[in-house]
Amino acid sequence: MAAQAVIGLLAHVDAGKTTLAEAMLHTAGAIRVAGRVDKGASHLDTDAMERARGITIFSSQASLDWKGAHFMLVDAPGHVDFSAEAERTLQALDYAILVVGANDGVQGHTETLWSLLERSVVPTFIFVNKMDLEHPGREALMCELRERLSAGCVDGAALLAGSEAALEDAAATDEAALGEYLESGALAAGTCARLVAERAIVPCFFGAALREEGVEGLLDGIVALIAERTWPEVFAARVYRVSRGARGERLAWLKVTGGILRAKDLVDGRGLRGEAWTEKIDEVRRYQGASFETVAEVPAGQVCAVTGLSQATPGCVLGAEPVGEQPVLAPVLSYQVIPSEGLDATALVRALRELASEDPMLGVTWHEQLQEAHVQLMGEVQQDVVREQLRERYGMEVSFGTGGILFKETIAAPVEGVGHFEPLRHYAEVRLMLEPLPRGSGMEFGTRCAEDDLDRNWQRLILTHAMERDHVGVLIGAPLTDVRITLLAGRAHLKHTEGGDFRQATYRAIRQALMCARERGDCVLLEPWYRFRLTVPAENVGRALADLARMAAEFSSPLAEGGQARIEGAVPASEVGAYALEVARYTGGRGRLSLAFSGYRACHDAEAVIAAEGYDPEADLPHTPDSVFCSHGAGFTVKWRDVPERAHTEVDAARLRPYRPADAAFFSAEC
């Protein structure tokens, strides 16, 4: 069978990624004429917004054949506002081509993409584009790639030509390869392919995609350096994107990672939180840009789009595919969505949540007290895309309020919570443990409750309710993160317990625990931070250092680089604002600031933020920490502080079972 691979193209904006994709398709004869991004005529930017803006917003795919190999190209978004879509696309890739502009070099977003490729262990080629423009020289570019991305970067053309220097560079990355080189003075093709697959080496090619220079060499290099792969026989797949077709039909884009996907098959799916479902595949489509063909089946190793999966969301898995890691990238801004006059707020929230089912990073929140809808976005360009989607798909006109930093909350120490819900003829009680997790872990759920004490069906229900909503903290009402929630005990009534009773008890137990943590001073406010690289002329270093100190940045000593100074570090996102424009102003256009999201840390001015928000957690009735008990045939409210002493259950440490995560196996009927 001919070698095949799914290859993604990634880059910072304006590096020429889509132009390279067009050049590869044209060189291979897959299209008659290479489209132009600047003329809104590229084959892979199929959406009207992409063509109008000249940027890739949604990942798209096309196929080509080259010298006996079959490649499926996936063009991922390059703009930083859509980096979450690019991250999801990595789940479908066997290899990646990271495009770097020779005129701009490695940017902050390039480093972010490189980190994501490392985390996902995707073997990578680098194509240095725009070599026809002014640049520092091939050797200087190679040095920058080795310094800022990987010491394993090697000249791909020289490696294929058998250059002694390139072979030595490649052999030095691996003990077995070094032994082979010392013995024979060469490296076998299989050895080089293995080194690429293991990410020990990163072949780098150079050219100018717009002129189709260096494209044949890149294609030759990929054919020579990809390793054939054997896929499992049991069906498995991973959904990396959800979109709408030309007729409004819902499309789930997926990579088949085992067996064969067939139209009309019933498939079992699982979400990132372990929720399970079964649905039937209707159509199976292979796309080539905007056009597609309907096929009966798709084998492992290929990508396709399917209809019929109404519950599929990006990141969910099908069949035997294991649930993957939580995404790294996340929005850092929250905007109020302001409906036009006469637009029903309920319909607006419903439409936003439909969009969020296609892009989980959208993050829709309805503030009951304020009667406002808010969305979490990566930036203003994504804001424009959401506005256009609401207009075209739903006929809704909206505007956005000023963006605010998206804070999050966590805890610093374990805390136990109890929730009780017992109005007349209802009964449920839940005891939970909340524990802090490392930064970036997200939320985890599990149980230590013995099934002799609480039936597994009730345990499943409690954990389902714990997982079904995003919980908010008690400092400013920001989303809760990096917390493990473990069921310790619970109680039901033989006659009076209904499913909704455990929902209420679970919500209240989580909230009661957070209030206890707040009283102990164990609640922590988190804010997003950026990794930055600031380059300024030597005479502006003092000003730059003063600005960074004022912004509460953490940074290293400046490094001199040919009359300029480079400063690297991390800075709170809330302090950055329009500082990039300020840098350009005070350096006369000779300075440059590059930023990349680096995760959440403790808020540098938490007290001021909490005071400014003025949030009262006990007045937030949709998230009440209080419980409802029953006496003399009537329910009454008990304040959160007094709930533990009135609770009907206790936690017996001797009866607790080993921790079991709330994964697909726990929720399966066979368990």
PDB file of N, CA and C in Angstrom, residues 508-539:
ATOM      1  N   ARG A 508     -25.214  22.273  45.746  1.00  0.00           N
ATOM      2  CA  ARG A 508     -25.089  22.940  47.043  1.00  0.00           C
ATOM      3  C   ARG A 508     -23.876  22.439  47.817  1.00  0.00           C
ATOM      4  N   ALA A 509     -23.535  21.155  47.657  1.00  0.00           N
ATOM      5  CA  ALA A 509     -22.357  20.621  48.343  1.00  0.00           C
ATOM      6  C   ALA A 509     -21.080  21.271  47.832  1.00  0.00           C
ATOM      7  N   ILE A 510     -20.984  21.432  46.508  1.00  0.00           N
ATOM      8  CA  ILE A 510     -19.804  22.075  45.928  1.00  0.00           C
ATOM      9  C   ILE A 510     -19.691  23.513  46.416  1.00  0.00           C
ATOM     10  N   ARG A 511     -20.817  24.198  46.393  1.00  0.00           N
ATOM     11  CA  ARG A 511     -20.818  25.607  46.798  1.00  0.00           C
ATOM     12  C   ARG A 511     -20.523  25.761  48.289  1.00  0.00           C
ATOM     13  N   GLN A 512     -21.052  24.847  49.104  1.00  0.00           N
ATOM     14  CA  GLN A 512     -20.816  24.900  50.547  1.00  0.00           C
ATOM     15  C   GLN A 512     -19.337  24.681  50.852  1.00  0.00           C
ATOM     16  N   ALA A 513     -18.712  23.769  50.110  1.00  0.00           N
ATOM     17  CA  ALA A 513     -17.278  23.536  50.300  1.00  0.00           C
ATOM     18  C   ALA A 513     -16.473  24.788  49.969  1.00  0.00           C
ATOM     19  N   LEU A 514     -16.848  25.461  48.874  1.00  0.00           N
ATOM     20  CA  LEU A 514     -16.122  26.663  48.482  1.00  0.00           C
ATOM     21  C   LEU A 514     -16.283  27.771  49.514  1.00  0.00           C
ATOM     22  N   MET A 515     -17.455  27.886  50.119  1.00  0.00           N
ATOM     23  CA  MET A 515     -17.653  28.897  51.158  1.00  0.00           C
ATOM     24  C   MET A 515     -16.797  28.593  52.382  1.00  0.00           C
ATOM     25  N   CYS A 516     -16.668  27.308  52.717  1.00  0.00           N
ATOM     26  CA  CYS A 516     -15.784  26.931  53.834  1.00  0.00           C
ATOM     27  C   CYS A 516     -14.338  27.283  53.512  1.00  0.00           C
ATOM     28  N   ALA A 517     -13.920  27.011  52.266  1.00  0.00           N
ATOM     29  CA  ALA A 517     -12.554  27.350  51.857  1.00  0.00           C
ATOM     30  C   ALA A 517     -12.338  28.856  51.897  1.00  0.00           C
ATOM     31  N   ARG A 518     -13.327  29.613  51.489  1.00  0.00           N
ATOM     32  CA  ARG A 518     -13.226  31.081  51.510  1.00  0.00           C
ATOM     33  C   ARG A 518     -13.050  31.589  52.934  1.00  0.00           C
ATOM     34  N   GLU A 519     -13.804  31.009  53.857  1.00  0.00           N
ATOM     35  CA  GLU A 519     -13.714  31.433  55.252  1.00  0.00           C
ATOM     36  C   GLU A 519     -12.341  31.131  55.830  1.00  0.00           C
ATOM     37  N   ARG A 520     -11.702  30.054  55.350  1.00  0.00           N
ATOM     38  CA  ARG A 520     -10.359  29.688  55.820  1.00  0.00           C
ATOM     39  C   ARG A 520      -9.251  30.418  55.069  1.00  0.00           C
ATOM     40  N   GLY A 521      -9.618  31.200  54.052  1.00  0.00           N
ATOM     41  CA  GLY A 521      -8.610  31.891  53.254  1.00  0.00           C
ATOM     42  C   GLY A 521      -7.945  31.010  52.223  1.00  0.00           C
ATOM     43  N   ASP A 522      -8.618  29.930  51.811  1.00  0.00           N
ATOM     44  CA  ASP A 522      -8.026  28.965  50.882  1.00  0.00           C
ATOM     45  C   ASP A 522      -8.548  29.085  49.459  1.00  0.00           C
ATOM     46  N   CYS A 523      -9.302  30.135  49.156  1.00  0.00           N
ATOM     47  CA  CYS A 523      -9.727  30.373  47.777  1.00  0.00           C
ATOM     48  C   CYS A 523      -8.690  31.262  47.088  1.00  0.00           C
ATOM     49  N   VAL A 524      -8.405  30.953  45.836  1.00  0.00           N
ATOM     50  CA  VAL A 524      -7.343  31.649  45.099  1.00  0.00           C
ATOM     51  C   VAL A 524      -7.917  32.202  43.798  1.00  0.00           C
ATOM     52  N   LEU A 525      -7.664  33.479  43.543  1.00  0.00           N
ATOM     53  CA  LEU A 525      -8.065  34.104  42.289  1.00  0.00           C
ATOM     54  C   LEU A 525      -6.928  33.958  41.280  1.00  0.00           C
ATOM     55  N   LEU A 526      -7.254  33.496  40.078  1.00  0.00           N
ATOM     56  CA  LEU A 526      -6.259  33.276  39.029  1.00  0.00           C
ATOM     57  C   LEU A 526      -6.488  34.253  37.882  1.00  0.00           C
ATOM     58  N   GLU A 527      -5.405  34.637  37.217  1.00  0.00           N
ATOM     59  CA  GLU A 527      -5.502  35.491  36.041  1.00  0.00           C
ATOM     60  C   GLU A 527      -4.593  34.943  34.951  1.00  0.00           C
ATOM     61  N   PRO A 528      -4.917  35.232  33.675  1.00  0.00           N
ATOM     62  CA  PRO A 528      -4.062  34.756  32.579  1.00  0.00           C
ATOM     63  C   PRO A 528      -2.772  35.555  32.496  1.00  0.00           C
ATOM     64  N   TRP A 529      -1.705  34.861  32.137  1.00  0.00           N
ATOM     65  CA  TRP A 529      -0.394  35.483  31.941  1.00  0.00           C
ATOM     66  C   TRP A 529       0.065  35.215  30.519  1.00  0.00           C
ATOM     67  N   TYR A 530       0.848  36.148  29.995  1.00  0.00           N
ATOM     68  CA  TYR A 530       1.483  35.980  28.697  1.00  0.00           C
ATOM     69  C   TYR A 530       2.984  35.737  28.877  1.00  0.00           C
ATOM     70  N   ARG A 531       3.516  34.882  28.039  1.00  0.00           N
ATOM     71  CA  ARG A 531       4.968  34.821  27.864  1.00  0.00           C
ATOM     72  C   ARG A 531       5.323  35.899  26.845  1.00  0.00           C
ATOM     73  N   PHE A 532       6.357  36.696  27.107  1.00  0.00           N
ATOM     74  CA  PHE A 532       6.656  37.789  26.187  1.00  0.00           C
ATOM     75  C   PHE A 532       8.123  37.797  25.789  1.00  0.00           C
ATOM     76  N   ARG A 533       8.358  38.393  24.646  1.00  0.00           N
ATOM     77  CA  ARG A 533       9.708  38.713  24.183  1.00  0.00           C
ATOM     78  C   ARG A 533       9.672  40.154  23.703  1.00  0.00           C
ATOM     79  N   LEU A 534      10.458  40.991  24.350  1.00  0.00           N
ATOM     80  CA  LEU A 534      10.491  42.421  24.030  1.00  0.00           C
ATOM     81  C   LEU A 534      11.883  42.771  23.502  1.00  0.00           C
ATOM     82  N   THR A 535      11.922  43.278  22.283  1.00  0.00           N
ATOM     83  CA  THR A 535      13.181  43.699  21.669  1.00  0.00           C
ATOM     84  C   THR A 535      13.132  45.204  21.436  1.00  0.00           C
ATOM     85  N   VAL A 536      14.114  45.912  21.998  1.00  0.00           N
ATOM     86  CA  VAL A 536      14.151  47.375  21.868  1.00  0.00           C
ATOM     87  C   VAL A 536      15.586  47.805  21.588  1.00  0.00           C
ATOM     88  N   PRO A 537      15.771  48.989  20.990  1.00  0.00           N
ATOM     89  CA  PRO A 537      17.127  49.531  20.837  1.00  0.00           C
ATOM     90  C   PRO A 537      17.792  49.694  22.204  1.00  0.00           C
ATOM     91  N   ALA A 538      19.108  49.593  22.215  1.00  0.00           N
ATOM     92  CA  ALA A 538      19.853  49.634  23.475  1.00  0.00           C
ATOM     93  C   ALA A 538      19.530  50.880  24.298  1.00  0.00           C
ATOM     94  N   GLU A 539      19.297  52.017  23.619  1.00  0.00           N
ATOM     95  CA  GLU A 539      19.046  53.255  24.353  1.00  0.00           C
ATOM     96  C   GLU A 539      17.677  53.277  25.031  1.00  0.00           C
TER      97      GLU A 539
END
